[in-house]
Amino acid sequence: MRPVASGQELAEAIELAVRTFPRLRERSGRGPNYYPSRFPEEADLQVVAMAGERVVGLALASLSPDGATAGVGEVAVHPNYQREGIGRAMLAELEARATARGLARLALGADVEVSGFYIACRWEPRVQATIRGPGRRAVLDRLCARELANCDVREHEHDEVICVWVAVEGYDTALAEQLSAVDGCSAFVMFTRTLPSSRAPSG
């Protein structure tokens, strides 16, 4: 496990991701130049597993606008190399690299079919809600008084958008569906991994 070493390796990793998830670009909105445009500045967040000279696994992340989080976009292992611990090892390598950068957390979206894997890797399921529009603060206040009452809620406002993260038990889509029904709000289940700070004072 190591960061991508060249543009060619990154291209191979992206090709494996597209083969694994045929509708990847349609689903994620990340086009073919998304990760190459961030290479080499974010190469430490683009982890690959190698078998000789061949890319057999990938965990590709990119810095979020807040500068404290990296969003993990694609995680895939070639079918011939699955169930050998490669996925878990790539996530551990990515966590180590992100910690060395001083990031606070990693975040990713995942389907229910693979949710058990991320929970086993000690990632925490959360509902992420995005609230847009001039009345976003009032919408959040109403949600906190009703749907999110007594919930563990964390929020961040950036570029006239409020992002809210709500801790949930397991892969629970009920809350995400409830929040998405509110005007101005969209929500989905995601996973986060809180990282130890590499910038903590020593002594």
JSON list of C-alpha atoms in Angstrom, two decimals:
[
{"chain": "A", "resi": 1, "resn": "MET", "atom": "CA", "xyz": [0.00, 0.00, 0.00]},
{"chain": "A", "resi": 2, "resn": "ARG", "atom": "CA", "xyz": [1.38, 3.37, -0.96]},
{"chain": "A", "resi": 3, "resn": "PRO", "atom": "CA", "xyz": [0.41, 6.68, -2.54]},
{"chain": "A", "resi": 4, "resn": "VAL", "atom": "CA", "xyz": [0.10, 6.87, -6.31]},
{"chain": "A", "resi": 5, "resn": "ALA", "atom": "CA", "xyz": [3.56, 7.36, -7.81]},
{"chain": "A", "resi": 6, "resn": "SER", "atom": "CA", "xyz": [2.72, 8.53, -11.32]},
{"chain": "A", "resi": 7, "resn": "GLY", "atom": "CA", "xyz": [-0.01, 9.76, -13.59]},
{"chain": "A", "resi": 8, "resn": "GLN", "atom": "CA", "xyz": [-0.05, 6.37, -15.28]},
{"chain": "A", "resi": 9, "resn": "GLU", "atom": "CA", "xyz": [-0.73, 4.57, -11.99]},
{"chain": "A", "resi": 10, "resn": "LEU", "atom": "CA", "xyz": [-3.51, 7.02, -11.24]},
{"chain": "A", "resi": 11, "resn": "ALA", "atom": "CA", "xyz": [-5.04, 6.36, -14.67]},
{"chain": "A", "resi": 12, "resn": "GLU", "atom": "CA", "xyz": [-4.93, 2.61, -13.98]},
{"chain": "A", "resi": 13, "resn": "ALA", "atom": "CA", "xyz": [-6.58, 3.15, -10.58]},
{"chain": "A", "resi": 14, "resn": "ILE", "atom": "CA", "xyz": [-9.37, 5.22, -12.13]},
{"chain": "A", "resi": 15, "resn": "GLU", "atom": "CA", "xyz": [-9.89, 2.58, -14.82]},
{"chain": "A", "resi": 16, "resn": "LEU", "atom": "CA", "xyz": [-10.27, -0.10, -12.12]},
{"chain": "A", "resi": 17, "resn": "ALA", "atom": "CA", "xyz": [-12.76, 2.11, -10.27]},
{"chain": "A", "resi": 18, "resn": "VAL", "atom": "CA", "xyz": [-14.84, 2.59, -13.42]},
{"chain": "A", "resi": 19, "resn": "ARG", "atom": "CA", "xyz": [-14.81, -1.16, -14.15]},
{"chain": "A", "resi": 20, "resn": "THR", "atom": "CA", "xyz": [-15.92, -1.85, -10.58]},
{"chain": "A", "resi": 21, "resn": "PHE", "atom": "CA", "xyz": [-18.62, 0.83, -10.63]},
{"chain": "A", "resi": 22, "resn": "PRO", "atom": "CA", "xyz": [-19.79, 1.18, -14.26]},
{"chain": "A", "resi": 23, "resn": "ARG", "atom": "CA", "xyz": [-22.00, 4.17, -13.44]},
{"chain": "A", "resi": 24, "resn": "LEU", "atom": "CA", "xyz": [-19.33, 5.82, -11.29]},
{"chain": "A", "resi": 25, "resn": "ARG", "atom": "CA", "xyz": [-19.12, 9.14, -13.11]},
{"chain": "A", "resi": 26, "resn": "GLU", "atom": "CA", "xyz": [-22.88, 9.45, -13.40]},
{"chain": "A", "resi": 27, "resn": "ARG", "atom": "CA", "xyz": [-23.34, 8.64, -9.72]},
{"chain": "A", "resi": 28, "resn": "SER", "atom": "CA", "xyz": [-20.50, 10.67, -8.24]},
{"chain": "A", "resi": 29, "resn": "GLY", "atom": "CA", "xyz": [-20.27, 13.65, -10.57]},
{"chain": "A", "resi": 30, "resn": "ARG", "atom": "CA", "xyz": [-16.47, 13.23, -10.63]},
{"chain": "A", "resi": 31, "resn": "GLY", "atom": "CA", "xyz": [-15.28, 13.32, -14.22]},
{"chain": "A", "resi": 32, "resn": "PRO", "atom": "CA", "xyz": [-12.16, 11.65, -15.63]},
{"chain": "A", "resi": 33, "resn": "ASN", "atom": "CA", "xyz": [-9.96, 14.66, -14.85]},
{"chain": "A", "resi": 34, "resn": "TYR", "atom": "CA", "xyz": [-11.05, 15.07, -11.23]},
{"chain": "A", "resi": 35, "resn": "TYR", "atom": "CA", "xyz": [-8.19, 13.18, -9.55]},
{"chain": "A", "resi": 36, "resn": "PRO", "atom": "CA", "xyz": [-5.52, 13.91, -12.19]},
{"chain": "A", "resi": 37, "resn": "SER", "atom": "CA", "xyz": [-6.18, 17.64, -11.66]},
{"chain": "A", "resi": 38, "resn": "ARG", "atom": "CA", "xyz": [-5.28, 17.14, -7.98]},
{"chain": "A", "resi": 39, "resn": "PHE", "atom": "CA", "xyz": [-2.12, 15.13, -8.70]},
{"chain": "A", "resi": 40, "resn": "PRO", "atom": "CA", "xyz": [0.60, 15.44, -7.43]},
{"chain": "A", "resi": 41, "resn": "GLU", "atom": "CA", "xyz": [-0.48, 17.95, -4.73]},
{"chain": "A", "resi": 42, "resn": "GLU", "atom": "CA", "xyz": [-2.87, 15.41, -3.22]},
{"chain": "A", "resi": 43, "resn": "ALA", "atom": "CA", "xyz": [-0.98, 12.24, -4.21]},
{"chain": "A", "resi": 44, "resn": "ASP", "atom": "CA", "xyz": [-0.64, 11.25, -0.54]},
{"chain": "A", "resi": 45, "resn": "LEU", "atom": "CA", "xyz": [-4.44, 10.92, -0.43]},
{"chain": "A", "resi": 46, "resn": "GLN", "atom": "CA", "xyz": [-4.53, 8.72, -3.54]},
{"chain": "A", "resi": 47, "resn": "VAL", "atom": "CA", "xyz": [-3.60, 5.26, -2.23]},
{"chain": "A", "resi": 48, "resn": "VAL", "atom": "CA", "xyz": [-3.11, 2.16, -4.38]},
{"chain": "A", "resi": 49, "resn": "ALA", "atom": "CA", "xyz": [-2.41, -1.51, -3.74]},
{"chain": "A", "resi": 50, "resn": "MET", "atom": "CA", "xyz": [0.11, -3.02, -6.14]},
{"chain": "A", "resi": 51, "resn": "ALA", "atom": "CA", "xyz": [0.74, -6.58, -7.32]},
{"chain": "A", "resi": 52, "resn": "GLY", "atom": "CA", "xyz": [4.10, -6.19, -9.05]},
{"chain": "A", "resi": 53, "resn": "GLU", "atom": "CA", "xyz": [3.58, -3.33, -11.49]},
{"chain": "A", "resi": 54, "resn": "ARG", "atom": "CA", "xyz": [-0.19, -3.74, -11.57]},
{"chain": "A", "resi": 55, "resn": "VAL", "atom": "CA", "xyz": [-2.74, -1.65, -9.65]},
{"chain": "A", "resi": 56, "resn": "VAL", "atom": "CA", "xyz": [-5.09, -4.09, -7.90]},
{"chain": "A", "resi": 57, "resn": "GLY", "atom": "CA", "xyz": [-6.75, -1.76, -5.41]},
{"chain": "A", "resi": 58, "resn": "LEU", "atom": "CA", "xyz": [-7.41, 1.92, -4.80]},
{"chain": "A", "resi": 59, "resn": "ALA", "atom": "CA", "xyz": [-8.67, 4.31, -2.17]},
{"chain": "A", "resi": 60, "resn": "LEU", "atom": "CA", "xyz": [-8.86, 7.78, -3.72]},
{"chain": "A", "resi": 61, "resn": "ALA", "atom": "CA", "xyz": [-9.56, 10.84, -1.59]},
{"chain": "A", "resi": 62, "resn": "SER", "atom": "CA", "xyz": [-9.49, 14.59, -2.11]},
{"chain": "A", "resi": 63, "resn": "LEU", "atom": "CA", "xyz": [-9.37, 17.59, 0.18]},
{"chain": "A", "resi": 64, "resn": "SER", "atom": "CA", "xyz": [-12.68, 19.23, 1.02]},
{"chain": "A", "resi": 65, "resn": "PRO", "atom": "CA", "xyz": [-13.14, 23.02, 0.90]},
{"chain": "A", "resi": 66, "resn": "ASP", "atom": "CA", "xyz": [-13.00, 23.27, 4.70]},
{"chain": "A", "resi": 67, "resn": "GLY", "atom": "CA", "xyz": [-9.39, 22.04, 4.63]},
{"chain": "A", "resi": 68, "resn": "ALA", "atom": "CA", "xyz": [-9.96, 19.78, 7.63]},
{"chain": "A", "resi": 69, "resn": "THR", "atom": "CA", "xyz": [-11.61, 16.85, 5.86]},
{"chain": "A", "resi": 70, "resn": "ALA", "atom": "CA", "xyz": [-10.77, 14.56, 2.97]},
{"chain": "A", "resi": 71, "resn": "GLY", "atom": "CA", "xyz": [-13.63, 13.00, 1.07]},
{"chain": "A", "resi": 72, "resn": "VAL", "atom": "CA", "xyz": [-12.97, 9.41, 0.02]},
{"chain": "A", "resi": 73, "resn": "GLY", "atom": "CA", "xyz": [-14.55, 9.06, -3.39]},
{"chain": "A", "resi": 74, "resn": "GLU", "atom": "CA", "xyz": [-13.61, 5.60, -4.63]},
{"chain": "A", "resi": 75, "resn": "VAL", "atom": "CA", "xyz": [-12.55, 2.41, -2.85]},
{"chain": "A", "resi": 76, "resn": "ALA", "atom": "CA", "xyz": [-12.20, -0.75, -4.97]},
{"chain": "A", "resi": 77, "resn": "VAL", "atom": "CA", "xyz": [-10.25, -4.00, -5.12]},
{"chain": "A", "resi": 78, "resn": "HIS", "atom": "CA", "xyz": [-9.78, -6.14, -8.23]},
{"chain": "A", "resi": 79, "resn": "PRO", "atom": "CA", "xyz": [-12.03, -9.24, -8.01]},
{"chain": "A", "resi": 80, "resn": "ASN", "atom": "CA", "xyz": [-9.01, -11.58, -8.11]},
{"chain": "A", "resi": 81, "resn": "TYR", "atom": "CA", "xyz": [-7.60, -9.95, -4.96]},
{"chain": "A", "resi": 82, "resn": "GLN", "atom": "CA", "xyz": [-10.69, -9.50, -2.83]},
{"chain": "A", "resi": 83, "resn": "ARG", "atom": "CA", "xyz": [-11.06, -10.96, 0.68]},
{"chain": "A", "resi": 84, "resn": "GLU", "atom": "CA", "xyz": [-7.33, -10.69, 1.32]},
{"chain": "A", "resi": 85, "resn": "GLY", "atom": "CA", "xyz": [-7.50, -7.66, 3.62]},
{"chain": "A", "resi": 86, "resn": "ILE", "atom": "CA", "xyz": [-6.46, -5.22, 0.89]},
{"chain": "A", "resi": 87, "resn": "GLY", "atom": "CA", "xyz": [-9.43, -2.89, 1.37]},
{"chain": "A", "resi": 88, "resn": "ARG", "atom": "CA", "xyz": [-8.84, -2.64, 5.12]},
{"chain": "A", "resi": 89, "resn": "ALA", "atom": "CA", "xyz": [-5.10, -2.09, 4.60]},
{"chain": "A", "resi": 90, "resn": "MET", "atom": "CA", "xyz": [-5.70, 0.68, 2.05]},
{"chain": "A", "resi": 91, "resn": "LEU", "atom": "CA", "xyz": [-8.03, 2.49, 4.43]},
{"chain": "A", "resi": 92, "resn": "ALA", "atom": "CA", "xyz": [-5.43, 2.22, 7.21]},
{"chain": "A", "resi": 93, "resn": "GLU", "atom": "CA", "xyz": [-2.76, 3.65, 4.89]},
{"chain": "A", "resi": 94, "resn": "LEU", "atom": "CA", "xyz": [-5.08, 6.48, 3.85]},
{"chain": "A", "resi": 95, "resn": "GLU", "atom": "CA", "xyz": [-5.86, 7.23, 7.50]},
{"chain": "A", "resi": 96, "resn": "ALA", "atom": "CA", "xyz": [-2.14, 7.40, 8.29]},
{"chain": "A", "resi": 97, "resn": "ARG", "atom": "CA", "xyz": [-1.47, 9.73, 5.36]},
{"chain": "A", "resi": 98, "resn": "ALA", "atom": "CA", "xyz": [-4.39, 12.00, 6.26]},
{"chain": "A", "resi": 99, "resn": "THR", "atom": "CA", "xyz": [-3.26, 12.11, 9.89]},
{"chain": "A", "resi": 100, "resn": "ALA", "atom": "CA", "xyz": [0.24, 13.10, 8.78]},
{"chain": "A", "resi": 101, "resn": "ARG", "atom": "CA", "xyz": [-1.38, 15.97, 6.84]},
{"chain": "A", "resi": 102, "resn": "GLY", "atom": "CA", "xyz": [-3.04, 17.11, 10.05]},
{"chain": "A", "resi": 103, "resn": "LEU", "atom": "CA", "xyz": [-6.59, 16.45, 8.83]},
{"chain": "A", "resi": 104, "resn": "ALA", "atom": "CA", "xyz": [-9.37, 16.06, 11.36]},
{"chain": "A", "resi": 105, "resn": "ARG", "atom": "CA", "xyz": [-11.43, 13.40, 9.59]},
{"chain": "A", "resi": 106, "resn": "LEU", "atom": "CA", "xyz": [-12.13, 11.31, 6.52]},
{"chain": "A", "resi": 107, "resn": "ALA", "atom": "CA", "xyz": [-15.61, 10.96, 5.07]},
{"chain": "A", "resi": 108, "resn": "LEU", "atom": "CA", "xyz": [-17.19, 8.74, 2.46]},
{"chain": "A", "resi": 109, "resn": "GLY", "atom": "CA", "xyz": [-20.55, 7.74, 1.06]},
{"chain": "A", "resi": 110, "resn": "ALA", "atom": "CA", "xyz": [-21.32, 4.02, 0.79]},
{"chain": "A", "resi": 111, "resn": "ASP", "atom": "CA", "xyz": [-24.17, 1.77, -0.28]},
{"chain": "A", "resi": 112, "resn": "VAL", "atom": "CA", "xyz": [-25.89, -0.46, 2.24]},
{"chain": "A", "resi": 113, "resn": "GLU", "atom": "CA", "xyz": [-24.27, -3.54, 0.64]},
{"chain": "A", "resi": 114, "resn": "VAL", "atom": "CA", "xyz": [-20.80, -2.50, 1.84]},
{"chain": "A", "resi": 115, "resn": "SER", "atom": "CA", "xyz": [-21.82, -0.65, 5.01]},
{"chain": "A", "resi": 116, "resn": "GLY", "atom": "CA", "xyz": [-20.84, -3.61, 7.20]},
{"chain": "A", "resi": 117, "resn": "PHE", "atom": "CA", "xyz": [-17.26, -3.40, 5.91]},
{"chain": "A", "resi": 118, "resn": "TYR", "atom": "CA", "xyz": [-16.86, 0.23, 6.96]},
{"chain": "A", "resi": 119, "resn": "ILE", "atom": "CA", "xyz": [-18.49, -0.36, 10.34]},
{"chain": "A", "resi": 120, "resn": "ALA", "atom": "CA", "xyz": [-16.07, -3.28, 10.89]},
{"chain": "A", "resi": 121, "resn": "CYS", "atom": "CA", "xyz": [-13.22, -0.87, 10.04]},
{"chain": "A", "resi": 122, "resn": "ARG", "atom": "CA", "xyz": [-14.53, 1.41, 12.84]},
{"chain": "A", "resi": 123, "resn": "TRP", "atom": "CA", "xyz": [-15.91, 4.12, 10.60]},
{"chain": "A", "resi": 124, "resn": "GLU", "atom": "CA", "xyz": [-18.94, 5.86, 12.10]},
{"chain": "A", "resi": 125, "resn": "PRO", "atom": "CA", "xyz": [-22.23, 6.03, 10.18]},
{"chain": "A", "resi": 126, "resn": "ARG", "atom": "CA", "xyz": [-23.74, 9.50, 9.98]},
{"chain": "A", "resi": 127, "resn": "VAL", "atom": "CA", "xyz": [-26.46, 11.26, 8.07]},
{"chain": "A", "resi": 128, "resn": "GLN", "atom": "CA", "xyz": [-25.16, 14.26, 6.16]},
{"chain": "A", "resi": 129, "resn": "ALA", "atom": "CA", "xyz": [-27.73, 16.93, 5.43]},
{"chain": "A", "resi": 130, "resn": "THR", "atom": "CA", "xyz": [-27.10, 19.89, 3.14]},
{"chain": "A", "resi": 131, "resn": "ILE", "atom": "CA", "xyz": [-29.26, 22.98, 3.58]},
{"chain": "A", "resi": 132, "resn": "ARG", "atom": "CA", "xyz": [-29.21, 25.70, 0.93]},
{"chain": "A", "resi": 133, "resn": "GLY", "atom": "CA", "xyz": [-30.95, 28.98, 0.33]},
{"chain": "A", "resi": 134, "resn": "PRO", "atom": "CA", "xyz": [-31.43, 32.27, 2.17]},
{"chain": "A", "resi": 135, "resn": "GLY", "atom": "CA", "xyz": [-33.60, 30.63, 4.84]},
{"chain": "A", "resi": 136, "resn": "ARG", "atom": "CA", "xyz": [-31.09, 27.87, 5.62]},
{"chain": "A", "resi": 137, "resn": "ARG", "atom": "CA", "xyz": [-30.52, 28.95, 9.25]},
{"chain": "A", "resi": 138, "resn": "ALA", "atom": "CA", "xyz": [-34.25, 28.97, 9.95]},
{"chain": "A", "resi": 139, "resn": "VAL", "atom": "CA", "xyz": [-34.58, 25.53, 8.33]},
{"chain": "A", "resi": 140, "resn": "LEU", "atom": "CA", "xyz": [-31.79, 24.18, 10.55]},
{"chain": "A", "resi": 141, "resn": "ASP", "atom": "CA", "xyz": [-33.39, 25.69, 13.65]},
{"chain": "A", "resi": 142, "resn": "ARG", "atom": "CA", "xyz": [-36.68, 23.97, 12.82]},
{"chain": "A", "resi": 143, "resn": "LEU", "atom": "CA", "xyz": [-34.92, 20.65, 12.22]},
{"chain": "A", "resi": 144, "resn": "CYS", "atom": "CA", "xyz": [-33.05, 20.89, 15.52]},
{"chain": "A", "resi": 145, "resn": "ALA", "atom": "CA", "xyz": [-36.33, 21.57, 17.32]},
{"chain": "A", "resi": 146, "resn": "ARG", "atom": "CA", "xyz": [-38.13, 18.62, 15.70]},
{"chain": "A", "resi": 147, "resn": "GLU", "atom": "CA", "xyz": [-36.44, 15.93, 13.57]},
{"chain": "A", "resi": 148, "resn": "LEU", "atom": "CA", "xyz": [-33.00, 16.42, 15.14]},
{"chain": "A", "resi": 149, "resn": "ALA", "atom": "CA", "xyz": [-34.08, 17.00, 18.73]},
{"chain": "A", "resi": 150, "resn": "ASN", "atom": "CA", "xyz": [-31.85, 14.99, 21.11]},
{"chain": "A", "resi": 151, "resn": "CYS", "atom": "CA", "xyz": [-29.49, 14.04, 18.25]},
{"chain": "A", "resi": 152, "resn": "ASP", "atom": "CA", "xyz": [-25.70, 14.42, 18.19]},
{"chain": "A", "resi": 153, "resn": "VAL", "atom": "CA", "xyz": [-25.42, 17.17, 15.55]},
{"chain": "A", "resi": 154, "resn": "ARG", "atom": "CA", "xyz": [-22.32, 18.84, 14.10]},
{"chain": "A", "resi": 155, "resn": "GLU", "atom": "CA", "xyz": [-22.57, 21.67, 11.57]},
{"chain": "A", "resi": 156, "resn": "HIS", "atom": "CA", "xyz": [-20.37, 23.71, 9.26]},
{"chain": "A", "resi": 157, "resn": "GLU", "atom": "CA", "xyz": [-21.38, 26.68, 7.09]},
{"chain": "A", "resi": 158, "resn": "HIS", "atom": "CA", "xyz": [-19.46, 27.49, 3.89]},
{"chain": "A", "resi": 159, "resn": "ASP", "atom": "CA", "xyz": [-20.39, 29.44, 0.76]},
{"chain": "A", "resi": 160, "resn": "GLU", "atom": "CA", "xyz": [-24.04, 29.94, 1.80]},
{"chain": "A", "resi": 161, "resn": "VAL", "atom": "CA", "xyz": [-24.49, 26.21, 2.47]},
{"chain": "A", "resi": 162, "resn": "ILE", "atom": "CA", "xyz": [-24.90, 24.56, 5.85]},
{"chain": "A", "resi": 163, "resn": "CYS", "atom": "CA", "xyz": [-23.68, 20.99, 6.14]},
{"chain": "A", "resi": 164, "resn": "VAL", "atom": "CA", "xyz": [-24.97, 19.03, 9.10]},
{"chain": "A", "resi": 165, "resn": "TRP", "atom": "CA", "xyz": [-23.70, 15.65, 10.30]},
{"chain": "A", "resi": 166, "resn": "VAL", "atom": "CA", "xyz": [-25.91, 13.56, 12.58]},
{"chain": "A", "resi": 167, "resn": "ALA", "atom": "CA", "xyz": [-24.66, 10.43, 14.37]},
{"chain": "A", "resi": 168, "resn": "VAL", "atom": "CA", "xyz": [-26.86, 7.39, 13.74]},
{"chain": "A", "resi": 169, "resn": "GLU", "atom": "CA", "xyz": [-26.82, 3.72, 14.67]},
{"chain": "A", "resi": 170, "resn": "GLY", "atom": "CA", "xyz": [-25.97, 1.46, 11.73]},
{"chain": "A", "resi": 171, "resn": "TYR", "atom": "CA", "xyz": [-26.95, 2.19, 8.15]},
{"chain": "A", "resi": 172, "resn": "ASP", "atom": "CA", "xyz": [-30.18, 3.99, 8.97]},
{"chain": "A", "resi": 173, "resn": "THR", "atom": "CA", "xyz": [-31.79, 5.60, 5.92]},
{"chain": "A", "resi": 174, "resn": "ALA", "atom": "CA", "xyz": [-35.00, 6.60, 7.71]},
{"chain": "A", "resi": 175, "resn": "LEU", "atom": "CA", "xyz": [-33.61, 9.88, 9.05]},
{"chain": "A", "resi": 176, "resn": "ALA", "atom": "CA", "xyz": [-31.99, 10.75, 5.71]},
{"chain": "A", "resi": 177, "resn": "GLU", "atom": "CA", "xyz": [-35.31, 10.23, 3.93]},
{"chain": "A", "resi": 178, "resn": "GLN", "atom": "CA", "xyz": [-37.12, 12.30, 6.56]},
{"chain": "A", "resi": 179, "resn": "LEU", "atom": "CA", "xyz": [-34.68, 15.20, 6.21]},
{"chain": "A", "resi": 180, "resn": "SER", "atom": "CA", "xyz": [-34.71, 15.05, 2.40]},
{"chain": "A", "resi": 181, "resn": "ALA", "atom": "CA", "xyz": [-38.47, 15.62, 2.50]},
{"chain": "A", "resi": 182, "resn": "VAL", "atom": "CA", "xyz": [-37.89, 19.07, 4.03]},
{"chain": "A", "resi": 183, "resn": "ASP", "atom": "CA", "xyz": [-37.79, 21.95, 1.53]},
{"chain": "A", "resi": 184, "resn": "GLY", "atom": "CA", "xyz": [-34.24, 23.20, 0.99]},
{"chain": "A", "resi": 185, "resn": "CYS", "atom": "CA", "xyz": [-32.64, 20.11, 2.53]},
{"chain": "A", "resi": 186, "resn": "SER", "atom": "CA", "xyz": [-31.06, 17.00, 1.01]},
{"chain": "A", "resi": 187, "resn": "ALA", "atom": "CA", "xyz": [-29.54, 14.16, 3.01]},
{"chain": "A", "resi": 188, "resn": "PHE", "atom": "CA", "xyz": [-27.83, 10.79, 2.67]},
{"chain": "A", "resi": 189, "resn": "VAL", "atom": "CA", "xyz": [-26.04, 8.23, 4.85]},
{"chain": "A", "resi": 190, "resn": "MET", "atom": "CA", "xyz": [-22.26, 8.51, 4.98]},
{"chain": "A", "resi": 191, "resn": "PHE", "atom": "CA", "xyz": [-19.36, 7.28, 7.09]},
{"chain": "A", "resi": 192, "resn": "THR", "atom": "CA", "xyz": [-16.70, 9.31, 8.91]},
{"chain": "A", "resi": 193, "resn": "ARG", "atom": "CA", "xyz": [-13.41, 8.40, 10.54]},
{"chain": "A", "resi": 194, "resn": "THR", "atom": "CA", "xyz": [-12.12, 10.86, 13.13]},
{"chain": "A", "resi": 195, "resn": "LEU", "atom": "CA", "xyz": [-8.33, 11.10, 13.00]},
{"chain": "A", "resi": 196, "resn": "PRO", "atom": "CA", "xyz": [-5.83, 11.73, 15.78]},
{"chain": "A", "resi": 197, "resn": "SER", "atom": "CA", "xyz": [-4.27, 15.14, 15.37]},
{"chain": "A", "resi": 198, "resn": "SER", "atom": "CA", "xyz": [-0.67, 15.05, 14.20]},
{"chain": "A", "resi": 199, "resn": "ARG", "atom": "CA", "xyz": [-0.34, 18.64, 15.32]},
{"chain": "A", "resi": 200, "resn": "ALA", "atom": "CA", "xyz": [-1.00, 18.05, 19.00]},
{"chain": "A", "resi": 201, "resn": "PRO", "atom": "CA", "xyz": [1.63, 19.75, 21.18]},
{"chain": "A", "resi": 202, "resn": "SER", "atom": "CA", "xyz": [4.30, 17.44, 22.54]},
{"chain": "A", "resi": 203, "resn": "GLY", "atom": "CA", "xyz": [5.80, 17.39, 26.00]}
]
